[in-house]
mmCIF file of C-alpha atoms in Angstrom:
data_model
loop_
_atom_site.group_PDB
_atom_site.id
_atom_site.type_symbol
_atom_site.label_atom_id
_atom_site.label_comp_id
_atom_site.label_asym_id
_atom_site.label_seq_id
_atom_site.Cartn_x
_atom_site.Cartn_y
_atom_site.Cartn_z
ATOM 1 C CA MET A 1 14.695 -7.310 -48.552
ATOM 2 C CA PRO A 2 12.475 -10.255 -49.393
ATOM 3 C CA PRO A 3 8.745 -9.794 -49.004
ATOM 4 C CA LEU A 4 8.755 -12.668 -46.198
ATOM 5 C CA LEU A 5 11.804 -11.259 -44.220
ATOM 6 C CA LEU A 6 10.350 -8.136 -44.432
ATOM 7 C CA ARG A 7 7.259 -9.207 -43.078
ATOM 8 C CA LEU A 8 8.923 -10.955 -40.045
ATOM 9 C CA VAL A 9 10.826 -8.159 -39.448
ATOM 10 C CA ALA A 10 7.933 -6.120 -39.423
ATOM 11 C CA GLY A 11 6.022 -8.481 -37.587
ATOM 12 C CA THR A 12 8.437 -8.381 -34.507
ATOM 13 C CA ALA A 13 9.067 -4.686 -34.447
ATOM 14 C CA LEU A 14 5.085 -4.636 -33.905
ATOM 15 C CA LEU A 15 5.544 -7.354 -30.732
ATOM 16 C CA VAL A 16 8.380 -4.594 -29.747
ATOM 17 C CA THR A 17 6.170 -2.000 -29.849
ATOM 18 C CA LEU A 18 3.122 -3.588 -27.860
ATOM 19 C CA THR A 19 5.347 -5.219 -24.961
ATOM 20 C CA ALA A 20 6.832 -1.996 -24.535
ATOM 21 C CA GLN A 21 3.329 -0.040 -24.615
ATOM 22 C CA ALA A 22 1.860 -2.912 -22.005
ATOM 23 C CA SER A 23 4.996 -2.328 -19.767
ATOM 24 C CA ASP A 24 5.035 1.424 -19.488
ATOM 25 C CA PHE A 25 1.433 2.324 -20.072
ATOM 26 C CA GLY A 26 2.453 5.315 -21.984
ATOM 27 C CA PRO A 27 2.483 7.781 -23.852
ATOM 28 C CA TRP A 28 1.351 9.881 -21.040
ATOM 29 C CA PRO A 29 -0.662 13.802 -20.876
ATOM 30 C CA GLU A 30 1.095 16.635 -20.676
ATOM 31 C CA GLY A 31 1.994 16.546 -16.480
ATOM 32 C CA ARG A 32 0.794 13.330 -16.138
ATOM 33 C CA SER A 33 4.068 10.907 -16.669
ATOM 34 C CA PRO A 34 4.819 9.471 -13.199
ATOM 35 C CA GLY A 35 8.487 11.365 -13.224
ATOM 36 C CA GLU A 36 6.427 14.576 -12.842
ATOM 37 C CA ILE A 37 3.303 13.333 -10.379
ATOM 38 C CA GLY A 38 6.250 11.648 -8.258
ATOM 39 C CA ARG A 39 8.491 15.007 -7.897
ATOM 40 C CA ARG A 40 5.559 16.781 -7.373
ATOM 41 C CA VAL A 41 3.937 14.913 -4.981
ATOM 42 C CA THR A 42 6.856 14.701 -2.894
ATOM 43 C CA ALA A 43 7.926 17.868 -3.208
ATOM 44 C CA ASN A 44 4.747 18.583 -1.381
ATOM 45 C CA PHE A 45 5.567 15.963 1.687
ATOM 46 C CA MET A 46 9.223 17.584 2.294
ATOM 47 C CA PRO A 47 8.250 20.564 4.347
ATOM 48 C CA ARG A 48 5.030 19.389 5.755
ATOM 49 C CA PRO A 49 5.131 18.992 9.784
ATOM 50 C CA HIS A 50 4.709 15.528 11.313
ATOM 51 C CA MET A 51 1.101 14.026 11.113
ATOM 52 C CA MET A 52 0.013 12.853 14.411
ATOM 53 C CA LEU A 53 -2.148 9.791 14.872
ATOM 54 C CA GLY A 54 -4.978 11.030 16.820
ATOM 55 C CA LYS A 55 -4.481 11.888 20.744
ATOM 56 C CA ASP A 56 -1.292 10.226 20.672
ATOM 57 C CA PRO A 57 1.525 12.553 19.910
ATOM 58 C CA VAL A 58 3.231 9.513 17.726
ATOM 59 C CA ILE A 59 3.880 9.785 13.639
ATOM 60 C CA HIS A 60 0.907 8.566 11.761
ATOM 61 C CA TYR A 61 0.404 5.636 10.101
ATOM 62 C CA ALA A 62 -0.196 7.516 6.710
ATOM 63 C CA GLU A 63 2.711 9.945 7.240
ATOM 64 C CA VAL A 64 4.719 6.697 7.076
ATOM 65 C CA CYS A 65 2.584 5.102 3.865
ATOM 66 C CA THR A 66 3.986 8.863 2.400
ATOM 67 C CA TRP A 67 7.391 8.760 3.709
ATOM 68 C CA TYR A 68 8.330 5.263 2.289
ATOM 69 C CA GLY A 69 6.437 5.953 -0.967
ATOM 70 C CA ALA A 70 9.071 9.372 -1.337
ATOM 71 C CA LEU A 71 11.860 7.257 -0.578
ATOM 72 C CA VAL A 72 11.685 4.624 -3.078
ATOM 73 C CA PHE A 73 10.741 7.151 -5.524
ATOM 74 C CA ALA A 74 13.997 8.587 -4.876
ATOM 75 C CA ASP A 75 16.046 5.636 -5.364
ATOM 76 C CA LEU A 76 13.979 5.022 -8.554
ATOM 77 C CA GLU A 77 15.355 8.517 -9.739
ATOM 78 C CA LYS A 78 18.717 7.648 -8.496
ATOM 79 C CA ASP A 79 18.250 11.240 -6.858
ATOM 80 C CA THR A 80 20.567 11.413 -4.315
ATOM 81 C CA ALA A 81 20.267 14.806 -2.891
ATOM 82 C CA LEU A 82 16.376 14.024 -2.468
ATOM 83 C CA GLN A 83 17.532 10.705 -0.670
ATOM 84 C CA ALA A 84 19.713 12.305 1.710
ATOM 85 C CA GLN A 85 16.989 15.160 2.182
ATOM 86 C CA LEU A 86 14.427 12.231 3.352
ATOM 87 C CA ALA A 87 17.389 10.299 5.680
ATOM 88 C CA GLN A 88 18.035 13.698 7.065
ATOM 89 C CA ARG A 89 13.889 14.210 8.152
ATOM 90 C CA PHE A 90 14.544 10.832 9.924
ATOM 91 C CA GLU A 91 17.674 11.806 11.678
ATOM 92 C CA PRO A 92 15.823 13.954 15.013
ATOM 93 C CA LEU A 93 13.524 10.968 15.417
ATOM 94 C CA LEU A 94 16.842 9.048 16.520
ATOM 95 C CA GLY A 95 17.699 11.714 19.339
ATOM 96 C CA ALA A 96 15.799 14.429 20.324
ATOM 97 C CA ASP A 97 12.336 13.711 18.681
ATOM 98 C CA ARG A 98 12.406 10.171 19.725
ATOM 99 C CA ASN A 99 9.329 10.415 21.673
ATOM 100 C CA LEU A 100 7.462 10.506 18.217
ATOM 101 C CA ILE A 101 8.233 7.155 17.432
ATOM 102 C CA PRO A 102 5.626 5.025 18.048
ATOM 103 C CA THR A 103 5.775 2.038 20.397
ATOM 104 C CA PRO A 104 5.072 -1.333 18.058
ATOM 105 C CA GLN A 105 2.231 -2.036 20.316
ATOM 106 C CA HIS A 106 -0.278 -2.291 17.489
ATOM 107 C CA VAL A 107 -0.779 -2.857 13.768
ATOM 108 C CA ASP A 108 -0.994 0.958 12.778
ATOM 109 C CA TRP A 109 2.178 1.931 14.955
ATOM 110 C CA THR A 110 4.673 -0.989 14.063
ATOM 111 C CA VAL A 111 4.577 -0.133 10.141
ATOM 112 C CA PHE A 112 6.043 3.143 11.120
ATOM 113 C CA GLY A 113 9.359 0.565 11.030
ATOM 114 C CA SER A 114 9.357 0.412 7.298
ATOM 115 C CA VAL A 115 10.699 3.976 7.041
ATOM 116 C CA PRO A 116 13.878 3.294 8.807
ATOM 117 C CA LEU A 117 14.441 -0.114 7.158
ATOM 118 C CA GLU A 118 14.317 1.413 3.618
ATOM 119 C CA ILE A 119 16.536 4.162 4.650
ATOM 120 C CA TYR A 120 18.806 1.782 6.021
ATOM 121 C CA ARG A 121 18.454 -0.107 2.361
ATOM 122 C CA GLN A 122 19.531 2.505 0.823
ATOM 123 C CA ASN A 123 22.007 4.307 2.948
ATOM 124 C CA GLY A 124 23.246 1.200 5.318
ATOM 125 C CA ASP A 125 22.714 3.316 8.472
ATOM 126 C CA ILE A 126 22.969 0.828 10.897
ATOM 127 C CA ARG A 127 20.751 2.785 13.458
ATOM 128 C CA CYS A 128 17.825 2.581 11.329
ATOM 129 C CA LEU A 129 18.055 -1.093 10.912
ATOM 130 C CA ALA A 130 18.182 -1.750 14.779
ATOM 131 C CA LEU A 131 15.056 0.457 15.361
ATOM 132 C CA GLY A 132 13.407 -0.750 12.026
ATOM 133 C CA GLU A 133 14.067 -5.043 12.755
ATOM 134 C CA TRP A 134 13.301 -4.223 16.669
ATOM 135 C CA MET A 135 9.452 -3.161 15.303
ATOM 136 C CA ALA A 136 9.393 -5.906 13.043
ATOM 137 C CA LEU A 137 10.746 -8.677 15.618
ATOM 138 C CA ARG A 138 7.968 -7.259 18.392
ATOM 139 C CA GLN A 139 4.928 -7.829 16.244
ATOM 140 C CA TRP A 140 5.442 -11.190 17.316
ATOM 141 C CA GLY A 141 6.518 -12.882 20.330
ATOM 142 C CA GLU A 142 4.845 -11.679 23.703
ATOM 143 C CA PRO A 143 1.833 -9.563 23.759
ATOM 144 C CA TYR A 144 2.868 -6.339 25.443
ATOM 145 C CA GLY A 145 1.899 -2.514 25.762
ATOM 146 C CA THR A 146 -1.709 -0.962 26.331
ATOM 147 C CA ARG A 147 -3.596 -2.047 23.292
ATOM 148 C CA ILE A 148 -3.476 -5.549 23.563
ATOM 149 C CA GLU A 149 -6.168 -7.234 21.047
ATOM 150 C CA PRO A 150 -8.752 -9.569 22.809
ATOM 151 C CA ARG A 151 -7.445 -12.641 21.129
ATOM 152 C CA ALA A 152 -3.749 -11.825 20.989
ATOM 153 C CA ARG A 153 -2.480 -14.778 23.029
ATOM 154 C CA GLU A 154 -4.737 -17.392 20.985
ATOM 155 C CA HIS A 155 -3.198 -15.630 17.706
ATOM 156 C CA GLN A 156 0.115 -15.945 19.227
ATOM 157 C CA ALA A 157 -0.222 -19.855 20.303
ATOM 158 C CA ALA A 158 -1.181 -19.930 16.345
ATOM 159 C CA GLY A 159 2.094 -18.569 14.998
ATOM 160 C CA ARG A 160 0.336 -15.567 13.699
ATOM 161 C CA SER A 161 1.235 -11.656 15.247
ATOM 162 C CA TRP A 162 -0.331 -11.057 18.314
ATOM 163 C CA GLN A 163 -1.557 -7.340 16.958
ATOM 164 C CA THR A 164 -3.841 -9.532 14.901
ATOM 165 C CA ARG A 165 -7.533 -7.727 14.905
ATOM 166 C CA LEU A 166 -8.805 -8.812 11.397
ATOM 167 C CA TRP A 167 -9.600 -5.327 9.995
ATOM 168 C CA ILE A 168 -8.821 -5.450 6.388
ATOM 169 C CA ASP A 169 -6.189 -2.711 7.290
ATOM 170 C CA ASP A 170 -3.961 -4.998 8.568
ATOM 171 C CA MET A 171 -2.634 -6.771 5.866
ATOM 172 C CA PHE A 172 -1.151 -3.594 4.376
ATOM 173 C CA MET A 173 0.549 -2.657 8.106
ATOM 174 C CA ILE A 174 1.597 -6.326 8.780
ATOM 175 C CA THR A 175 2.950 -6.861 5.339
ATOM 176 C CA MET A 176 5.300 -3.865 4.838
ATOM 177 C CA VAL A 177 6.829 -3.711 7.684
ATOM 178 C CA GLN A 178 8.044 -7.754 7.451
ATOM 179 C CA ALA A 179 8.421 -7.320 3.981
ATOM 180 C CA GLN A 180 10.888 -4.609 4.154
ATOM 181 C CA ALA A 181 12.506 -6.459 7.343
ATOM 182 C CA TYR A 182 13.256 -9.541 4.892
ATOM 183 C CA ARG A 183 14.332 -6.663 2.114
ATOM 184 C CA ALA A 184 16.995 -5.623 4.801
ATOM 185 C CA THR A 185 18.244 -8.620 6.020
ATOM 186 C CA GLY A 186 17.797 -11.488 3.693
ATOM 187 C CA ASN A 187 16.077 -13.568 6.960
ATOM 188 C CA ARG A 188 13.054 -15.745 5.789
ATOM 189 C CA VAL A 189 11.421 -15.601 9.350
ATOM 190 C CA TYR A 190 10.166 -12.240 8.044
ATOM 191 C CA ILE A 191 8.395 -13.304 4.861
ATOM 192 C CA ASP A 192 7.263 -16.668 6.410
ATOM 193 C CA ARG A 193 5.793 -14.365 9.336
ATOM 194 C CA ALA A 194 3.931 -12.234 6.478
ATOM 195 C CA ALA A 195 2.663 -14.842 4.158
ATOM 196 C CA LYS A 196 1.665 -16.906 7.185
ATOM 197 C CA GLU A 197 -0.519 -14.153 8.353
ATOM 198 C CA MET A 198 -2.091 -13.191 4.832
ATOM 199 C CA VAL A 199 -3.418 -16.715 4.303
ATOM 200 C CA TYR A 200 -5.177 -16.471 7.998
ATOM 201 C CA TYR A 201 -6.867 -13.476 6.145
ATOM 202 C CA LEU A 202 -7.658 -14.618 3.651
ATOM 203 C CA GLU A 203 -9.615 -17.237 4.959
ATOM 204 C CA GLN A 204 -11.619 -15.238 7.163
ATOM 205 C CA LEU A 205 -12.377 -12.175 5.347
ATOM 206 C CA GLN A 206 -12.422 -12.449 1.337
ATOM 207 C CA ARG A 207 -15.851 -12.932 0.141
ATOM 208 C CA PRO A 208 -16.909 -15.321 -2.687
ATOM 209 C CA ASN A 209 -17.093 -12.301 -4.998
ATOM 210 C CA GLY A 210 -13.254 -11.406 -4.140
ATOM 211 C CA LEU A 211 -14.248 -8.210 -2.047
ATOM 212 C CA PHE A 212 -13.432 -7.663 1.907
ATOM 213 C CA TYR A 213 -16.245 -6.335 4.205
ATOM 214 C CA HIS A 214 -14.233 -3.763 6.598
ATOM 215 C CA THR A 215 -14.743 -5.903 9.443
ATOM 216 C CA PRO A 216 -16.398 -9.502 9.664
ATOM 217 C CA GLU A 217 -19.328 -7.572 11.191
ATOM 218 C CA VAL A 218 -19.452 -4.620 8.888
ATOM 219 C CA PRO A 219 -20.790 -5.779 5.274
ATOM 220 C CA PHE A 220 -19.906 -2.850 3.457
ATOM 221 C CA TYR A 221 -16.960 -2.951 0.841
ATOM 222 C CA TRP A 222 -15.479 0.179 1.602
ATOM 223 C CA ALA A 223 -12.708 1.494 -1.272
ATOM 224 C CA ARG A 224 -9.322 2.250 0.991
ATOM 225 C CA GLY A 225 -10.052 -0.778 3.566
ATOM 226 C CA ASN A 226 -10.059 -3.089 0.267
ATOM 227 C CA GLY A 227 -7.541 -0.673 -0.926
ATOM 228 C CA TRP A 228 -5.153 -1.631 1.938
ATOM 229 C CA MET A 229 -5.869 -5.297 1.195
ATOM 230 C CA ALA A 230 -5.378 -4.673 -2.355
ATOM 231 C CA VAL A 231 -1.609 -3.180 -2.019
ATOM 232 C CA GLY A 232 -0.754 -5.460 1.041
ATOM 233 C CA MET A 233 -0.710 -8.748 -1.334
ATOM 234 C CA ALA A 234 0.724 -6.733 -4.529
ATOM 235 C CA GLU A 235 3.481 -5.496 -2.211
ATOM 236 C CA LEU A 236 3.882 -9.471 -0.474
ATOM 237 C CA LEU A 237 3.934 -11.090 -3.738
ATOM 238 C CA ARG A 238 6.546 -8.648 -5.330
ATOM 239 C CA ALA A 239 8.674 -9.773 -1.835
ATOM 240 C CA LEU A 240 7.640 -13.518 -1.707
ATOM 241 C CA PRO A 241 10.400 -16.318 -2.986
ATOM 242 C CA ALA A 242 9.102 -18.021 -6.051
ATOM 243 C CA ASP A 243 9.416 -21.170 -3.931
ATOM 244 C CA HIS A 244 7.254 -20.450 -1.185
ATOM 245 C CA ALA A 245 4.505 -22.455 -0.118
ATOM 246 C CA ASP A 246 2.167 -20.114 0.515
ATOM 247 C CA ARG A 247 2.044 -17.966 -2.992
ATOM 248 C CA ALA A 248 -0.140 -19.836 -4.850
ATOM 249 C CA ARG A 249 -3.040 -19.146 -2.067
ATOM 250 C CA ILE A 250 -1.968 -15.571 -1.739
ATOM 251 C CA ASN A 251 -1.778 -15.463 -5.664
ATOM 252 C CA GLN A 252 -5.280 -16.937 -6.110
ATOM 253 C CA GLY A 253 -6.506 -14.340 -3.493
ATOM 254 C CA TYR A 254 -5.156 -11.701 -5.481
ATOM 255 C CA GLN A 255 -6.464 -12.981 -8.866
ATOM 256 C CA LEU A 256 -9.906 -13.066 -7.668
ATOM 257 C CA MET A 257 -10.526 -9.836 -6.370
ATOM 258 C CA MET A 258 -8.406 -8.096 -9.198
ATOM 259 C CA SER A 259 -11.047 -9.505 -11.323
ATOM 260 C CA ALA A 260 -13.879 -8.185 -8.713
ATOM 261 C CA LEU A 261 -12.314 -4.923 -8.877
ATOM 262 C CA LEU A 262 -12.010 -4.700 -12.639
ATOM 263 C CA SER A 263 -15.800 -5.183 -12.645
ATOM 264 C CA HIS A 264 -16.227 -2.124 -10.516
ATOM 265 C CA GLN A 265 -14.274 0.227 -12.702
ATOM 266 C CA ASP A 266 -16.023 2.785 -13.288
ATOM 267 C CA PRO A 267 -16.016 4.179 -17.018
ATOM 268 C CA SER A 268 -14.044 7.426 -15.785
ATOM 269 C CA GLY A 269 -11.424 5.409 -14.410
ATOM 270 C CA MET A 270 -12.166 6.066 -10.589
ATOM 271 C CA TRP A 271 -13.350 3.701 -8.333
ATOM 272 C CA HIS A 272 -16.251 4.752 -5.541
ATOM 273 C CA GLN A 273 -16.525 5.338 -2.173
ATOM 274 C CA LEU A 274 -18.066 2.053 -1.715
ATOM 275 C CA ILE A 275 -17.104 0.007 -4.454
ATOM 276 C CA ASP A 276 -20.333 -1.832 -5.419
ATOM 277 C CA GLY A 277 -22.301 1.558 -5.033
ATOM 278 C CA PRO A 278 -22.372 3.804 -7.922
ATOM 279 C CA ASP A 279 -24.431 6.403 -5.454
ATOM 280 C CA SER A 280 -21.175 6.727 -3.634
ATOM 281 C CA TYR A 281 -18.917 9.214 -4.738
ATOM 282 C CA GLU A 282 -15.730 8.723 -6.623
ATOM 283 C CA GLU A 283 -12.890 8.101 -4.274
ATOM 284 C CA THR A 284 -9.391 8.914 -4.931
ATOM 285 C CA SER A 285 -6.952 7.119 -2.539
ATOM 286 C CA GLY A 286 -8.676 3.433 -3.063
ATOM 287 C CA THR A 287 -8.607 4.534 -6.421
ATOM 288 C CA ALA A 288 -4.697 5.091 -6.396
ATOM 289 C CA MET A 289 -4.304 1.548 -4.127
ATOM 290 C CA PHE A 290 -6.227 -0.220 -6.891
ATOM 291 C CA THR A 291 -4.450 1.183 -9.518
ATOM 292 C CA TYR A 292 -1.066 0.242 -7.881
ATOM 293 C CA ALA A 293 -2.244 -3.301 -7.282
ATOM 294 C CA PHE A 294 -3.040 -3.190 -11.324
ATOM 295 C CA ILE A 295 -0.050 -1.758 -12.654
ATOM 296 C CA THR A 296 2.008 -4.089 -10.594
ATOM 297 C CA GLY A 297 0.344 -7.014 -11.606
ATOM 298 C CA VAL A 298 1.116 -6.037 -15.300
ATOM 299 C CA LYS A 299 4.569 -4.964 -14.279
ATOM 300 C CA GLU A 300 5.191 -8.432 -12.787
ATOM 301 C CA GLY A 301 3.197 -10.397 -15.241
ATOM 302 C CA TRP A 302 0.746 -11.661 -12.793
ATOM 303 C CA LEU A 303 -2.111 -9.969 -14.686
ATOM 304 C CA ASP A 304 -2.999 -10.166 -18.384
ATOM 305 C CA ALA A 305 -1.416 -6.919 -19.859
ATOM 306 C CA THR A 306 -4.118 -6.497 -22.422
ATOM 307 C CA THR A 307 -6.904 -6.463 -19.908
ATOM 308 C CA TYR A 308 -5.331 -4.564 -16.710
ATOM 309 C CA GLY A 309 -2.906 -2.566 -18.871
ATOM 310 C CA PRO A 310 -5.520 -0.321 -20.132
ATOM 311 C CA ALA A 311 -7.730 -0.390 -16.880
ATOM 312 C CA ALA A 312 -4.718 0.540 -15.000
ATOM 313 C CA ARG A 313 -3.829 3.645 -16.972
ATOM 314 C CA LYS A 314 -7.087 4.858 -16.973
ATOM 315 C CA GLY A 315 -7.298 4.743 -13.383
ATOM 316 C CA TRP A 316 -3.375 6.647 -13.353
ATOM 317 C CA ILE A 317 -4.980 9.362 -15.718
ATOM 318 C CA ALA A 318 -8.105 9.725 -13.262
ATOM 319 C CA VAL A 319 -6.958 9.604 -9.932
ATOM 320 C CA THR A 320 -4.235 12.301 -11.023
ATOM 321 C CA GLY A 321 -6.633 14.718 -12.370
ATOM 322 C CA TYR A 322 -7.744 15.338 -9.082
ATOM 323 C CA LEU A 323 -4.329 16.471 -7.567
ATOM 324 C CA ASP A 324 -4.630 20.438 -7.353
ATOM 325 C CA ALA A 325 -1.658 22.964 -8.544
ATOM 326 C CA ASP A 326 0.167 22.541 -4.789
ATOM 327 C CA ALA A 327 -0.567 18.442 -5.577
ATOM 328 C CA ASN A 328 -2.835 18.128 -2.897
ATOM 329 C CA LEU A 329 -4.916 14.885 -3.728
ATOM 330 C CA ARG A 330 -8.848 16.037 -3.638
ATOM 331 C CA GLU A 331 -11.732 14.295 -2.568
ATOM 332 C CA VAL A 332 -10.021 11.497 0.110
ATOM 333 C CA CYS A 333 -12.056 10.199 2.665
ATOM 334 C CA VAL A 334 -10.873 10.705 6.042
ATOM 335 C CA GLY A 335 -10.149 8.426 8.161
ATOM 336 C CA THR A 336 -12.848 5.963 9.011
ATOM 337 C CA GLY A 337 -13.617 3.469 11.506
ATOM 338 C CA ALA A 338 -15.708 0.464 10.886
ATOM 339 C CA LYS A 339 -19.804 1.197 11.468
ATOM 340 C CA ASN A 340 -22.443 -1.482 10.210
ATOM 341 C CA GLU A 341 -24.361 1.003 8.613
ATOM 342 C CA ARG A 342 -23.829 2.033 5.203
ATOM 343 C CA ALA A 343 -24.856 5.846 5.374
ATOM 344 C CA HIS A 344 -21.970 6.092 7.587
ATOM 345 C CA TYR A 345 -19.889 5.662 4.787
ATOM 346 C CA LEU A 346 -21.874 7.294 2.006
ATOM 347 C CA LYS A 347 -21.371 10.359 4.775
ATOM 348 C CA ARG A 348 -17.898 10.431 4.890
ATOM 349 C CA PRO A 349 -16.499 13.922 4.569
ATOM 350 C CA ARG A 350 -13.648 14.253 1.902
ATOM 351 C CA ILE A 351 -10.908 16.305 2.205
ATOM 352 C CA ALA A 352 -7.104 17.105 0.261
ATOM 353 C CA GLY A 353 -3.933 16.731 0.978
ATOM 354 C CA ASP A 354 -4.395 13.825 3.175
ATOM 355 C CA TYR A 355 -1.608 11.349 3.537
ATOM 356 C CA HIS A 356 -3.856 8.574 2.873
ATOM 357 C CA GLY A 357 -4.259 9.787 -0.436
ATOM 358 C CA GLN A 358 -0.347 11.242 -1.443
ATOM 359 C CA ALA A 359 1.022 7.840 -0.388
ATOM 360 C CA PRO A 360 -0.953 5.571 -3.154
ATOM 361 C CA VAL A 361 -0.506 8.161 -5.594
ATOM 362 C CA LEU A 362 3.629 7.854 -4.922
ATOM 363 C CA TRP A 363 3.134 4.172 -5.082
ATOM 364 C CA CYS A 364 1.747 3.930 -7.909
ATOM 365 C CA ALA A 365 4.035 6.411 -9.338
ATOM 366 C CA ASN A 366 6.956 4.338 -8.493
ATOM 367 C CA ALA A 367 5.120 1.010 -9.685
ATOM 368 C CA LEU A 368 5.398 2.838 -12.925
ATOM 369 C CA LEU A 369 8.957 3.184 -12.744
ATOM 370 C CA ARG A 370 10.001 0.327 -11.542
#
């Protein structure tokens, strides 16, 4: 082969190799491949009883997030037996255990609809479509129930969800059920609503540095709260049509946040309980959420692979190192309400196996497999 042609072939081979490395983030250390981790965390999920939402006898949103992640994992792995098992887990909720389904009167309750919508997408169960779409529809329209926000009718009049409360958690909860309704039905009204809501939250809550206070009145950059926002933007951009009028604005907010997160990632690959607080503990649920947003951005071509690819890989390896022998994620911050006191966040206990942490590990595995 002539020397010039040989050099061209070698250069092409190198380019293909570099592209593959940028897209799959591997090779993985032993036991850290997304397929292995996803299977372990899903196996952890399957036998567990339902997690209840505080004193309310309804299923907790964190279980919903984990269930959704397990369903997507089974679909990506083309594991029909696992898909059937996960759908069967839902079957009692369509009958004797229907009282465990949250009423869609609050963001933490309405996100439940994302699970039946995913089951419908996978197996065509029309009962799940009806339930999930009903929940997505109730997020807009007339306020009702016992958990109506003070400004509900003002938001309704402006075309926003009456469940709007301007907590950063909301931009996962609202985005997921509306995006899932769009994926299941193809009806753009759902994704238009999600995009409009996201733009409003970005305008109201994102700080000039790209991060988000827990609420407008609580000026602390809590990791998991910001994680909900990071994942919510990534999920919305994944679902949003390329020609959507709000796409550029949402991408702008996403890019600003990703740059800020990159600057705060610890050399270990982790992020801290307070993103800008190196004196706070390394926290796993927020780390997994930020890692998901990085992986998705690189995979989709929104983020520079040479910059964010290594950071995503480092985050994945770091956070999966916190899984114990039974695939319970350690160092997960407990559920945390907003409080205008820094010590409140520094002192929050950490637990193992909580769905707030199990879910985003599954999402990361799915993003790597996708």
